[in-house]
Amino acid sequence: MERPALCRRGTLRPRRPWLRAAAAAAAAAVLALAARPCERPLGAARAGAAAPAFVAAAARRQARAPAAARAAEAEAAARGAADEPKTPLAELQVGQTLEGVVTNRWRTVGCFVDVGAERAGLLEVGEFRDGFPTEGNNYKRGDKVQVRVLDVSDGQLCLSLRSGDLARPPRRPKGPPADVTPLEGVSPDEWLEGEITSLTTWGAFVAVPPPSGGDPVIGMLHKSYFRDGFTDDAVKAVRGGRVKVRVLSMSVADKKVTLSMLDP
């Protein structure tokens, strides 16, 4: 085998012509690759690796955009309304239709609505629709609503989304839980006629007069114990509605009574 000769610079140079041609072609290919710009530099690779996180962050910002827009719109409306004269409560009439913007929300109670009056009005959960509020409280700050004046008294403004009669009995004063012993001897099979005092997202509170007489006892009526058709009954599923219930269970120590509209 013929050994290659050593060139002046210390490299091996093959004597055979075809080997010299192959080496030249390989060198040319290496130089061509070195001359080409990198299609994906290190920075681009890192950016590509971070792309999923960036896309996820953008998606979250886009999902928050409607809520942020509503909040910004509500704040802008509040700033603009602050410069406008407020309507005195004394000038509002029961049944009057008003345009308003939700300013705050209590999940189980309702929400406050700015209708341009000297103070925000309370839209209770029980006034969300004709019947029981089956959808719960899904209002958000900045939502626009068209309401009717339900009541104006003692410096308070109450609103309604119901379409029917707006006559309601007076609200019962708040206080500590009353004694429930007057219902202690009532059989679970005995039907009692009560009056709904308020509606919540989970059910209703019902005032039940004891058979032996005396002040009514407030019991809790969960929506799982509603009779069929009650949720859409605009006459009965409302504050002041008359319903027939049974004492399902009670705790004298906790002063709690659970009621039911279902048959035993």
PDB file of C-alpha atoms in Angstrom:
ATOM      1  CA  MET A   1       0.000   0.000   0.000  1.00  0.00           C
ATOM      2  CA  GLU A   2       1.370   3.374  -1.021  1.00  0.00           C
ATOM      3  CA  ARG A   3       1.743   5.773   1.942  1.00  0.00           C
ATOM      4  CA  PRO A   4       0.728   9.434   1.549  1.00  0.00           C
ATOM      5  CA  ALA A   5       3.439  12.079   1.518  1.00  0.00           C
ATOM      6  CA  LEU A   6       3.676  14.825   4.155  1.00  0.00           C
ATOM      7  CA  CYS A   7       2.957  18.303   2.796  1.00  0.00           C
ATOM      8  CA  ARG A   8       4.740  21.460   3.822  1.00  0.00           C
ATOM      9  CA  ARG A   9       2.131  22.491   6.442  1.00  0.00           C
ATOM     10  CA  GLY A  10       2.095  19.091   8.107  1.00  0.00           C
ATOM     11  CA  THR A  11      -1.138  17.793   6.564  1.00  0.00           C
ATOM     12  CA  LEU A  12      -1.560  14.598   4.640  1.00  0.00           C
ATOM     13  CA  ARG A  13      -2.135  15.023   0.942  1.00  0.00           C
ATOM     14  CA  PRO A  14      -3.050  11.865  -0.980  1.00  0.00           C
ATOM     15  CA  ARG A  15      -1.127  11.225  -4.178  1.00  0.00           C
ATOM     16  CA  ARG A  16      -4.001   9.576  -6.050  1.00  0.00           C
ATOM     17  CA  PRO A  17      -6.019  12.085  -8.153  1.00  0.00           C
ATOM     18  CA  TRP A  18      -9.466  10.704  -7.307  1.00  0.00           C
ATOM     19  CA  LEU A  19      -8.746  10.988  -3.581  1.00  0.00           C
ATOM     20  CA  ARG A  20      -7.675  14.598  -4.034  1.00  0.00           C
ATOM     21  CA  ALA A  21     -10.945  15.323  -5.879  1.00  0.00           C
ATOM     22  CA  ALA A  22     -13.080  13.717  -3.135  1.00  0.00           C
ATOM     23  CA  ALA A  23     -11.279  15.664  -0.419  1.00  0.00           C
ATOM     24  CA  ALA A  24     -11.801  18.923  -2.311  1.00  0.00           C
ATOM     25  CA  ALA A  25     -15.522  18.201  -2.728  1.00  0.00           C
ATOM     26  CA  ALA A  26     -15.909  17.473   0.990  1.00  0.00           C
ATOM     27  CA  ALA A  27     -14.082  20.672   1.908  1.00  0.00           C
ATOM     28  CA  ALA A  28     -16.327  22.660  -0.437  1.00  0.00           C
ATOM     29  CA  ALA A  29     -19.443  21.166   1.163  1.00  0.00           C
ATOM     30  CA  VAL A  30     -18.204  22.077   4.641  1.00  0.00           C
ATOM     31  CA  LEU A  31     -17.483  25.648   3.548  1.00  0.00           C
ATOM     32  CA  ALA A  32     -20.942  25.925   1.964  1.00  0.00           C
ATOM     33  CA  LEU A  33     -22.667  24.816   5.165  1.00  0.00           C
ATOM     34  CA  ALA A  34     -20.605  27.241   7.204  1.00  0.00           C
ATOM     35  CA  ALA A  35     -21.540  30.089   4.865  1.00  0.00           C
ATOM     36  CA  ARG A  36     -25.332  29.446   5.161  1.00  0.00           C
ATOM     37  CA  PRO A  37     -27.188  31.475   7.867  1.00  0.00           C
ATOM     38  CA  CYS A  38     -28.651  29.431  10.706  1.00  0.00           C
ATOM     39  CA  GLU A  39     -32.367  28.884  10.056  1.00  0.00           C
ATOM     40  CA  ARG A  40     -33.165  28.555  13.771  1.00  0.00           C
ATOM     41  CA  PRO A  41     -30.684  30.263  16.072  1.00  0.00           C
ATOM     42  CA  LEU A  42     -30.453  29.521  19.740  1.00  0.00           C
ATOM     43  CA  GLY A  43     -32.735  32.421  20.646  1.00  0.00           C
ATOM     44  CA  ALA A  44     -35.414  31.152  18.277  1.00  0.00           C
ATOM     45  CA  ALA A  45     -35.162  27.686  19.777  1.00  0.00           C
ATOM     46  CA  ARG A  46     -35.675  29.110  23.222  1.00  0.00           C
ATOM     47  CA  ALA A  47     -38.584  31.202  21.997  1.00  0.00           C
ATOM     48  CA  GLY A  48     -40.122  28.111  20.424  1.00  0.00           C
ATOM     49  CA  ALA A  49     -39.780  26.228  23.689  1.00  0.00           C
ATOM     50  CA  ALA A  50     -41.534  29.074  25.519  1.00  0.00           C
ATOM     51  CA  ALA A  51     -44.294  29.380  22.902  1.00  0.00           C
ATOM     52  CA  PRO A  52     -46.829  27.124  24.678  1.00  0.00           C
ATOM     53  CA  ALA A  53     -46.537  29.144  27.895  1.00  0.00           C
ATOM     54  CA  PHE A  54     -46.898  32.382  25.943  1.00  0.00           C
ATOM     55  CA  VAL A  55     -49.980  31.081  24.126  1.00  0.00           C
ATOM     56  CA  ALA A  56     -51.538  29.939  27.401  1.00  0.00           C
ATOM     57  CA  ALA A  57     -50.911  33.348  28.982  1.00  0.00           C
ATOM     58  CA  ALA A  58     -52.470  35.082  25.982  1.00  0.00           C
ATOM     59  CA  ALA A  59     -55.508  32.802  26.214  1.00  0.00           C
ATOM     60  CA  ARG A  60     -55.945  33.667  29.884  1.00  0.00           C
ATOM     61  CA  ARG A  61     -55.718  37.384  29.123  1.00  0.00           C
ATOM     62  CA  GLN A  62     -58.290  36.991  26.360  1.00  0.00           C
ATOM     63  CA  ALA A  63     -60.637  35.089  28.702  1.00  0.00           C
ATOM     64  CA  ARG A  64     -60.363  37.880  31.280  1.00  0.00           C
ATOM     65  CA  ALA A  65     -60.952  40.577  28.691  1.00  0.00           C
ATOM     66  CA  PRO A  66     -64.813  40.551  28.812  1.00  0.00           C
ATOM     67  CA  ALA A  67     -64.881  40.800  32.617  1.00  0.00           C
ATOM     68  CA  ALA A  68     -62.246  43.527  32.569  1.00  0.00           C
ATOM     69  CA  ALA A  69     -64.190  45.387  29.897  1.00  0.00           C
ATOM     70  CA  ARG A  70     -67.379  45.204  31.956  1.00  0.00           C
ATOM     71  CA  ALA A  71     -65.573  46.440  35.057  1.00  0.00           C
ATOM     72  CA  ALA A  72     -63.967  49.293  33.135  1.00  0.00           C
ATOM     73  CA  GLU A  73     -67.310  50.207  31.615  1.00  0.00           C
ATOM     74  CA  ALA A  74     -68.941  50.162  35.050  1.00  0.00           C
ATOM     75  CA  GLU A  75     -66.234  52.397  36.495  1.00  0.00           C
ATOM     76  CA  ALA A  76     -66.520  54.795  33.562  1.00  0.00           C
ATOM     77  CA  ALA A  77     -70.278  54.867  33.969  1.00  0.00           C
ATOM     78  CA  ALA A  78     -69.904  55.497  37.691  1.00  0.00           C
ATOM     79  CA  ARG A  79     -67.492  58.383  37.070  1.00  0.00           C
ATOM     80  CA  GLY A  80     -69.829  59.840  34.486  1.00  0.00           C
ATOM     81  CA  ALA A  81     -72.844  59.335  36.707  1.00  0.00           C
ATOM     82  CA  ALA A  82     -71.088  61.077  39.568  1.00  0.00           C
ATOM     83  CA  ASP A  83     -71.141  64.285  37.541  1.00  0.00           C
ATOM     84  CA  GLU A  84     -74.833  63.932  36.707  1.00  0.00           C
ATOM     85  CA  PRO A  85     -77.605  64.912  39.093  1.00  0.00           C
ATOM     86  CA  LYS A  86     -79.050  61.944  40.997  1.00  0.00           C
ATOM     87  CA  THR A  87     -82.758  61.224  41.047  1.00  0.00           C
ATOM     88  CA  PRO A  88     -84.187  61.564  44.571  1.00  0.00           C
ATOM     89  CA  LEU A  89     -85.778  58.380  45.880  1.00  0.00           C
ATOM     90  CA  ALA A  90     -88.947  60.308  46.633  1.00  0.00           C
ATOM     91  CA  GLU A  91     -89.461  60.861  42.898  1.00  0.00           C
ATOM     92  CA  LEU A  92     -89.431  57.152  42.046  1.00  0.00           C
ATOM     93  CA  GLN A  93     -92.728  55.298  41.687  1.00  0.00           C
ATOM     94  CA  VAL A  94     -93.479  51.621  42.332  1.00  0.00           C
ATOM     95  CA  GLY A  95     -93.602  49.824  38.981  1.00  0.00           C
ATOM     96  CA  GLN A  96     -91.441  52.410  37.211  1.00  0.00           C
ATOM     97  CA  THR A  97     -89.062  50.877  34.662  1.00  0.00           C
ATOM     98  CA  LEU A  98     -85.408  51.883  34.908  1.00  0.00           C
ATOM     99  CA  GLU A  99     -82.154  51.048  33.144  1.00  0.00           C
ATOM    100  CA  GLY A 100     -79.321  50.124  35.469  1.00  0.00           C
ATOM    101  CA  VAL A 101     -75.831  48.697  35.828  1.00  0.00           C
ATOM    102  CA  VAL A 102     -74.818  46.053  38.373  1.00  0.00           C
ATOM    103  CA  THR A 103     -72.270  47.501  40.797  1.00  0.00           C
ATOM    104  CA  ASN A 104     -71.918  44.702  43.340  1.00  0.00           C
ATOM    105  CA  ARG A 105     -73.157  41.177  44.030  1.00  0.00           C
ATOM    106  CA  TRP A 106     -73.947  38.935  46.980  1.00  0.00           C
ATOM    107  CA  ARG A 107     -74.205  35.386  45.684  1.00  0.00           C
ATOM    108  CA  THR A 108     -77.083  34.161  47.870  1.00  0.00           C
ATOM    109  CA  VAL A 109     -78.776  37.527  48.464  1.00  0.00           C
ATOM    110  CA  GLY A 110     -78.768  39.416  45.154  1.00  0.00           C
ATOM    111  CA  CYS A 111     -76.962  42.422  43.722  1.00  0.00           C
ATOM    112  CA  PHE A 112     -76.889  46.200  43.842  1.00  0.00           C
ATOM    113  CA  VAL A 113     -77.868  48.150  40.741  1.00  0.00           C
ATOM    114  CA  ASP A 114     -77.099  51.765  39.899  1.00  0.00           C
ATOM    115  CA  VAL A 115     -80.234  53.205  38.284  1.00  0.00           C
ATOM    116  CA  GLY A 116     -79.183  56.846  38.482  1.00  0.00           C
ATOM    117  CA  ALA A 117     -80.883  57.409  41.837  1.00  0.00           C
ATOM    118  CA  GLU A 118     -79.272  58.980  44.878  1.00  0.00           C
ATOM    119  CA  ARG A 119     -78.408  55.483  46.074  1.00  0.00           C
ATOM    120  CA  ALA A 120     -78.079  52.034  44.473  1.00  0.00           C
ATOM    121  CA  GLY A 121     -81.072  49.723  44.538  1.00  0.00           C
ATOM    122  CA  LEU A 122     -81.138  46.170  45.905  1.00  0.00           C
ATOM    123  CA  LEU A 123     -82.215  43.478  43.462  1.00  0.00           C
ATOM    124  CA  GLU A 124     -82.869  40.415  45.614  1.00  0.00           C
ATOM    125  CA  VAL A 125     -82.484  36.874  44.314  1.00  0.00           C
ATOM    126  CA  GLY A 126     -86.200  36.304  44.854  1.00  0.00           C
ATOM    127  CA  GLU A 127     -86.944  39.091  42.349  1.00  0.00           C
ATOM    128  CA  PHE A 128     -84.802  37.721  39.521  1.00  0.00           C
ATOM    129  CA  ARG A 129     -87.648  36.058  37.633  1.00  0.00           C
ATOM    130  CA  ASP A 130     -91.284  35.001  37.793  1.00  0.00           C
ATOM    131  CA  GLY A 131     -90.886  32.044  40.125  1.00  0.00           C
ATOM    132  CA  PHE A 132     -87.889  30.538  41.885  1.00  0.00           C
ATOM    133  CA  PRO A 133     -84.411  31.688  40.666  1.00  0.00           C
ATOM    134  CA  THR A 134     -83.410  28.339  39.138  1.00  0.00           C
ATOM    135  CA  GLU A 135     -80.263  29.767  37.496  1.00  0.00           C
ATOM    136  CA  GLY A 136     -78.883  31.181  40.732  1.00  0.00           C
ATOM    137  CA  ASN A 137     -77.068  34.505  40.845  1.00  0.00           C
ATOM    138  CA  ASN A 138     -74.906  34.832  37.730  1.00  0.00           C
ATOM    139  CA  TYR A 139     -74.840  38.616  37.468  1.00  0.00           C
ATOM    140  CA  LYS A 140     -71.460  40.328  37.271  1.00  0.00           C
ATOM    141  CA  ARG A 141     -70.281  43.849  37.872  1.00  0.00           C
ATOM    142  CA  GLY A 142     -70.983  45.948  34.802  1.00  0.00           C
ATOM    143  CA  ASP A 143     -73.978  43.909  33.569  1.00  0.00           C
ATOM    144  CA  LYS A 144     -76.807  46.058  32.246  1.00  0.00           C
ATOM    145  CA  VAL A 145     -80.331  45.261  33.438  1.00  0.00           C
ATOM    146  CA  GLN A 146     -83.816  46.683  33.003  1.00  0.00           C
ATOM    147  CA  VAL A 147     -85.618  46.662  36.337  1.00  0.00           C
ATOM    148  CA  ARG A 148     -88.805  47.882  37.954  1.00  0.00           C
ATOM    149  CA  VAL A 149     -89.113  49.755  41.218  1.00  0.00           C
ATOM    150  CA  LEU A 150     -90.407  47.294  43.807  1.00  0.00           C
ATOM    151  CA  ASP A 151     -90.391  49.443  46.918  1.00  0.00           C
ATOM    152  CA  VAL A 152     -89.037  52.734  48.259  1.00  0.00           C
ATOM    153  CA  SER A 153     -89.139  53.076  52.032  1.00  0.00           C
ATOM    154  CA  ASP A 154     -86.896  54.107  54.927  1.00  0.00           C
ATOM    155  CA  GLY A 155     -84.307  55.432  52.511  1.00  0.00           C
ATOM    156  CA  GLN A 156     -84.009  52.034  50.787  1.00  0.00           C
ATOM    157  CA  LEU A 157     -84.633  51.263  47.126  1.00  0.00           C
ATOM    158  CA  CYS A 158     -85.664  47.738  46.142  1.00  0.00           C
ATOM    159  CA  LEU A 159     -85.918  46.526  42.553  1.00  0.00           C
ATOM    160  CA  SER A 160     -87.509  43.640  40.678  1.00  0.00           C
ATOM    161  CA  LEU A 161     -87.192  41.774  37.384  1.00  0.00           C
ATOM    162  CA  ARG A 162     -90.605  40.132  37.760  1.00  0.00           C
ATOM    163  CA  SER A 163     -93.384  40.939  35.344  1.00  0.00           C
ATOM    164  CA  GLY A 164     -96.390  40.400  37.594  1.00  0.00           C
ATOM    165  CA  ASP A 165     -97.878  42.050  40.646  1.00  0.00           C
ATOM    166  CA  LEU A 166     -95.363  43.901  42.818  1.00  0.00           C
ATOM    167  CA  ALA A 167     -97.392  43.838  46.056  1.00  0.00           C
ATOM    168  CA  ARG A 168     -95.310  42.226  48.821  1.00  0.00           C
ATOM    169  CA  PRO A 169     -95.852  41.831  52.570  1.00  0.00           C
ATOM    170  CA  PRO A 170     -93.502  43.775  54.854  1.00  0.00           C
ATOM    171  CA  ARG A 171     -90.111  42.189  55.470  1.00  0.00           C
ATOM    172  CA  ARG A 172     -89.758  40.514  58.823  1.00  0.00           C
ATOM    173  CA  PRO A 173     -87.228  42.191  61.115  1.00  0.00           C
ATOM    174  CA  LYS A 174     -83.900  40.437  61.434  1.00  0.00           C
ATOM    175  CA  GLY A 175     -82.872  39.067  64.792  1.00  0.00           C
ATOM    176  CA  PRO A 176     -81.571  36.007  66.609  1.00  0.00           C
ATOM    177  CA  PRO A 177     -83.186  32.639  65.780  1.00  0.00           C
ATOM    178  CA  ALA A 178     -86.539  32.280  67.469  1.00  0.00           C
ATOM    179  CA  ASP A 179     -87.573  29.410  69.693  1.00  0.00           C
ATOM    180  CA  VAL A 180     -88.719  26.399  67.647  1.00  0.00           C
ATOM    181  CA  THR A 181     -90.206  24.344  70.502  1.00  0.00           C
ATOM    182  CA  PRO A 182     -93.828  25.217  69.479  1.00  0.00           C
ATOM    183  CA  LEU A 183     -93.341  22.857  66.500  1.00  0.00           C
ATOM    184  CA  GLU A 184     -91.681  20.114  68.531  1.00  0.00           C
ATOM    185  CA  GLY A 185     -94.807  17.966  68.847  1.00  0.00           C
ATOM    186  CA  VAL A 186     -96.013  18.353  65.260  1.00  0.00           C
ATOM    187  CA  SER A 187     -96.209  15.068  63.356  1.00  0.00           C
ATOM    188  CA  PRO A 188     -94.224  14.770  60.099  1.00  0.00           C
ATOM    189  CA  ASP A 189     -97.505  13.691  58.452  1.00  0.00           C
ATOM    190  CA  GLU A 190     -99.323  16.918  59.375  1.00  0.00           C
ATOM    191  CA  TRP A 191     -99.614  19.625  56.750  1.00  0.00           C
ATOM    192  CA  LEU A 192     -99.189  23.247  57.777  1.00  0.00           C
ATOM    193  CA  GLU A 193     -99.844  26.406  55.781  1.00  0.00           C
ATOM    194  CA  GLY A 194     -96.963  28.828  55.787  1.00  0.00           C
ATOM    195  CA  GLU A 195     -95.842  32.032  54.144  1.00  0.00           C
ATOM    196  CA  ILE A 196     -92.597  32.480  52.245  1.00  0.00           C
ATOM    197  CA  THR A 197     -90.542  35.230  53.846  1.00  0.00           C
ATOM    198  CA  SER A 198     -87.616  35.176  51.371  1.00  0.00           C
ATOM    199  CA  LEU A 199     -86.047  33.192  48.555  1.00  0.00           C
ATOM    200  CA  THR A 200     -82.380  32.289  48.230  1.00  0.00           C
ATOM    201  CA  THR A 201     -80.339  30.449  45.631  1.00  0.00           C
ATOM    202  CA  TRP A 202     -80.672  27.192  47.609  1.00  0.00           C
ATOM    203  CA  GLY A 203     -84.327  27.378  48.679  1.00  0.00           C
ATOM    204  CA  ALA A 204     -86.723  29.460  50.777  1.00  0.00           C
ATOM    205  CA  PHE A 205     -87.515  30.537  54.313  1.00  0.00           C
ATOM    206  CA  VAL A 206     -91.096  29.864  55.381  1.00  0.00           C
ATOM    207  CA  ALA A 207     -92.970  31.239  58.399  1.00  0.00           C
ATOM    208  CA  VAL A 208     -95.149  28.465  59.867  1.00  0.00           C
ATOM    209  CA  PRO A 209     -97.760  29.207  62.572  1.00  0.00           C
ATOM    210  CA  PRO A 210     -97.777  26.496  65.287  1.00  0.00           C
ATOM    211  CA  PRO A 211    -101.056  24.520  65.495  1.00  0.00           C
ATOM    212  CA  SER A 212    -101.280  25.433  69.184  1.00  0.00           C
ATOM    213  CA  GLY A 213    -101.068  29.147  68.373  1.00  0.00           C
ATOM    214  CA  GLY A 214     -98.406  31.736  68.944  1.00  0.00           C
ATOM    215  CA  ASP A 215     -95.849  33.477  66.796  1.00  0.00           C
ATOM    216  CA  PRO A 216     -94.844  31.819  63.502  1.00  0.00           C
ATOM    217  CA  VAL A 217     -91.639  29.791  63.424  1.00  0.00           C
ATOM    218  CA  ILE A 218     -89.257  30.320  60.508  1.00  0.00           C
ATOM    219  CA  GLY A 219     -88.218  27.076  58.838  1.00  0.00           C
ATOM    220  CA  MET A 220     -85.865  26.265  55.976  1.00  0.00           C
ATOM    221  CA  LEU A 221     -87.280  24.761  52.784  1.00  0.00           C
ATOM    222  CA  HIS A 222     -84.506  23.385  50.553  1.00  0.00           C
ATOM    223  CA  LYS A 223     -85.159  23.320  46.814  1.00  0.00           C
ATOM    224  CA  SER A 224     -84.742  19.537  46.814  1.00  0.00           C
ATOM    225  CA  TYR A 225     -88.029  19.417  48.783  1.00  0.00           C
ATOM    226  CA  PHE A 226     -90.014  21.581  46.346  1.00  0.00           C
ATOM    227  CA  ARG A 227     -93.128  20.039  44.856  1.00  0.00           C
ATOM    228  CA  ASP A 228     -93.389  19.693  41.081  1.00  0.00           C
ATOM    229  CA  GLY A 229     -94.207  22.949  39.326  1.00  0.00           C
ATOM    230  CA  PHE A 230     -93.331  25.178  42.262  1.00  0.00           C
ATOM    231  CA  THR A 231     -90.228  26.731  40.665  1.00  0.00           C
ATOM    232  CA  ASP A 232     -92.300  28.260  37.851  1.00  0.00           C
ATOM    233  CA  ASP A 233     -95.254  29.265  40.013  1.00  0.00           C
ATOM    234  CA  ALA A 234     -95.022  33.063  40.027  1.00  0.00           C
ATOM    235  CA  VAL A 235     -97.862  33.383  42.570  1.00  0.00           C
ATOM    236  CA  LYS A 236     -96.486  31.025  45.221  1.00  0.00           C
ATOM    237  CA  ALA A 237     -92.701  31.167  44.614  1.00  0.00           C
ATOM    238  CA  VAL A 238     -92.389  34.747  45.839  1.00  0.00           C
ATOM    239  CA  ARG A 239     -92.121  36.614  49.110  1.00  0.00           C
ATOM    240  CA  GLY A 240     -95.601  36.403  50.601  1.00  0.00           C
ATOM    241  CA  GLY A 241     -96.555  33.267  48.689  1.00  0.00           C
ATOM    242  CA  ARG A 242     -98.716  30.788  50.603  1.00  0.00           C
ATOM    243  CA  VAL A 243     -97.482  27.177  50.617  1.00  0.00           C
ATOM    244  CA  LYS A 244     -98.296  23.904  52.398  1.00  0.00           C
ATOM    245  CA  VAL A 245     -95.365  22.240  54.121  1.00  0.00           C
ATOM    246  CA  ARG A 246     -94.510  19.487  56.611  1.00  0.00           C
ATOM    247  CA  VAL A 247     -91.986  19.493  59.440  1.00  0.00           C
ATOM    248  CA  LEU A 248     -89.330  17.125  58.155  1.00  0.00           C
ATOM    249  CA  SER A 249     -86.855  17.500  61.020  1.00  0.00           C
ATOM    250  CA  MET A 250     -85.909  19.959  63.715  1.00  0.00           C
ATOM    251  CA  SER A 251     -83.237  20.752  66.284  1.00  0.00           C
ATOM    252  CA  VAL A 252     -84.321  22.594  69.412  1.00  0.00           C
ATOM    253  CA  ALA A 253     -80.698  23.169  70.437  1.00  0.00           C
ATOM    254  CA  ASP A 254     -79.737  24.716  67.093  1.00  0.00           C
ATOM    255  CA  LYS A 255     -83.155  26.394  66.676  1.00  0.00           C
ATOM    256  CA  LYS A 256     -83.508  24.993  63.163  1.00  0.00           C
ATOM    257  CA  VAL A 257     -86.520  23.508  61.402  1.00  0.00           C
ATOM    258  CA  THR A 258     -86.360  21.713  58.047  1.00  0.00           C
ATOM    259  CA  LEU A 259     -89.544  21.740  55.981  1.00  0.00           C
ATOM    260  CA  SER A 260     -90.775  19.807  52.957  1.00  0.00           C
ATOM    261  CA  MET A 261     -93.466  20.218  50.305  1.00  0.00           C
ATOM    262  CA  LEU A 262     -93.276  16.553  49.292  1.00  0.00           C
ATOM    263  CA  ASP A 263     -95.641  13.803  50.423  1.00  0.00           C
ATOM    264  CA  PRO A 264     -94.500  11.602  53.320  1.00  0.00           C
TER     265      PRO A 264
END
